[in-house]
Short mmCIF file of C-alpha atoms in Angstrom, two decimals:
data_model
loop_
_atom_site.label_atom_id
_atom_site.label_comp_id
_atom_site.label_asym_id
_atom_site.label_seq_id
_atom_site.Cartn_x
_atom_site.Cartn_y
_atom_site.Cartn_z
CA UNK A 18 -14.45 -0.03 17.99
CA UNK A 19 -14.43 -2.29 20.82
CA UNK A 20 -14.12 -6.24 20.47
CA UNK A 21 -14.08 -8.83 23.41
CA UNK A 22 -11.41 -11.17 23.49
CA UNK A 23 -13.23 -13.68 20.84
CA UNK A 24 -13.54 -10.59 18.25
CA UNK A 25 -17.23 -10.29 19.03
CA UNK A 26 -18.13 -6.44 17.80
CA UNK A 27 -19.45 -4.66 21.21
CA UNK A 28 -19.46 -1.11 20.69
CA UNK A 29 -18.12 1.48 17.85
CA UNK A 30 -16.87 4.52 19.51
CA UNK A 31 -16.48 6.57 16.24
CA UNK A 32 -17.90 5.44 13.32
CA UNK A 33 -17.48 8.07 10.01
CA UNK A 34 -17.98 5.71 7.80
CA UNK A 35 -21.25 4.53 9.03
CA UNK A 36 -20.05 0.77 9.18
CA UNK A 37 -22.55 -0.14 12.43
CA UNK A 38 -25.07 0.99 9.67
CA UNK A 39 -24.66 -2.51 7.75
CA UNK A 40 -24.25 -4.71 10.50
CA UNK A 41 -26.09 -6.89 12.49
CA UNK A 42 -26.29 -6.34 16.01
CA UNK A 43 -22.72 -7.51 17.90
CA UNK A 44 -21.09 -9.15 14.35
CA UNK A 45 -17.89 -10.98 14.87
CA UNK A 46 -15.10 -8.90 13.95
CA UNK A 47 -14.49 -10.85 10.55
CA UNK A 48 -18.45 -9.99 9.03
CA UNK A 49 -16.59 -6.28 8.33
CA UNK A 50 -14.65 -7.75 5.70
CA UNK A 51 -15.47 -9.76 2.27
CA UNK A 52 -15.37 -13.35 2.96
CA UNK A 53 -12.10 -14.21 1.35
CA UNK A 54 -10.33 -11.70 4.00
CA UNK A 55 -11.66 -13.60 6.97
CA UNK A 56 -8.46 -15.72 8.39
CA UNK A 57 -7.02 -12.81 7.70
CA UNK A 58 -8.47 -10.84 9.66
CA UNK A 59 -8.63 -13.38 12.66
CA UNK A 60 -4.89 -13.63 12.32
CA UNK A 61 -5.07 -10.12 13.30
CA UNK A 62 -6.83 -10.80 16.32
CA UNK A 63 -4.73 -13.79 16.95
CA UNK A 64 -1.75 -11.23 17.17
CA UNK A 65 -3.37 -8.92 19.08
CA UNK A 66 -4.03 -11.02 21.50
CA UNK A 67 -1.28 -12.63 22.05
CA UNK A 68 1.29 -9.62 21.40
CA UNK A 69 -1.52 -7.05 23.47
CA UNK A 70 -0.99 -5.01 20.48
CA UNK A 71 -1.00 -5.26 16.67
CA UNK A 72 -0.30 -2.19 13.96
CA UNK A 73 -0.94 -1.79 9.93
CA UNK A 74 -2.93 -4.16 8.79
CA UNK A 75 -5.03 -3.83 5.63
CA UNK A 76 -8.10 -4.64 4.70
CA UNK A 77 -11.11 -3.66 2.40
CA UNK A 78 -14.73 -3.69 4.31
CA UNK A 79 -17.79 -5.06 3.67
CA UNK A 80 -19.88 -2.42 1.35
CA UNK A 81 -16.97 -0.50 0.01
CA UNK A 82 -15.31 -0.88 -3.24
CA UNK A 83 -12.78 -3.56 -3.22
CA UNK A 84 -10.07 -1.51 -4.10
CA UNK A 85 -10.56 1.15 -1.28
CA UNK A 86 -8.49 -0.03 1.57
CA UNK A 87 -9.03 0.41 5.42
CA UNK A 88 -5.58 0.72 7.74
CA UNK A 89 -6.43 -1.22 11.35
CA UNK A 90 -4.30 -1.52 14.37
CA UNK A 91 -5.25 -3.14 17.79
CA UNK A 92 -4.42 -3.60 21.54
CA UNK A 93 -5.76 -5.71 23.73
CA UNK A 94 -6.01 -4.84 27.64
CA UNK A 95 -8.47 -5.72 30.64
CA UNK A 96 -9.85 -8.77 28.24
CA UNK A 97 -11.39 -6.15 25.37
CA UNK A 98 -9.84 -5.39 22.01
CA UNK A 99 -9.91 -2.31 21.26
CA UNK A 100 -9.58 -1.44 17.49
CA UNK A 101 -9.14 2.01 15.19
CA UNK A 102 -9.03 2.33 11.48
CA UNK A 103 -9.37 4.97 9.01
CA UNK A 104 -8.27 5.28 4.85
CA UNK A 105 -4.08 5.75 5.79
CA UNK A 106 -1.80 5.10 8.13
CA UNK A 107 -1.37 8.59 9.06
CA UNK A 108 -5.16 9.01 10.10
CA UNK A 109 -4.95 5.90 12.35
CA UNK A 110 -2.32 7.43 14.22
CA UNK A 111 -3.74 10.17 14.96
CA UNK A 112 -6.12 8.10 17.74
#
């Protein structure tokens, strides 16, 4: 997916697990995730940003049983975040 620099949701590029589906239109990066994983998830962000890149994080999402956990990583170039995630390490790599 891609992000501007404040996390603001602008685009998914891919989306197999039809997350755009439950959204509302441009969501901040944090309404993906139950409520309790929201610094969390801007700390992510936070590193991205300031390291232009950030790798295996983990988080459930929004919809999905709490125990079924999504692998992110992140860079950040050109003032856009641009984000990939999938159910294992291994499968985010692959992008």
């Amino acid at each position: 997916m891609i992000c501007g620099p404040d996390g603001t949701v602008l685009k998914f590029l891919r989306d197999d697990y039809q997350i755009a589906n439950t959204l509302n239109k441009q969501p901040g990066f944090t309404e993906l995730f139950p409520d309790d994983f929201a610094e969390r998830a801007l700390a992510m962000l936070d590193e991205i940003r300031g390291k232009s890149a950030s790798f295996n994080w983990e988080f459930p999402l929004k919809g999905f049983d709490n125990h079924r956990s999504f692998r992110f990583a992140g860079i950040y170039s050109a003032e856009t975040i641009i984000l990939v995630a999938g159910e294992s390490t291994e499968e985010v790599n692959q992008f």
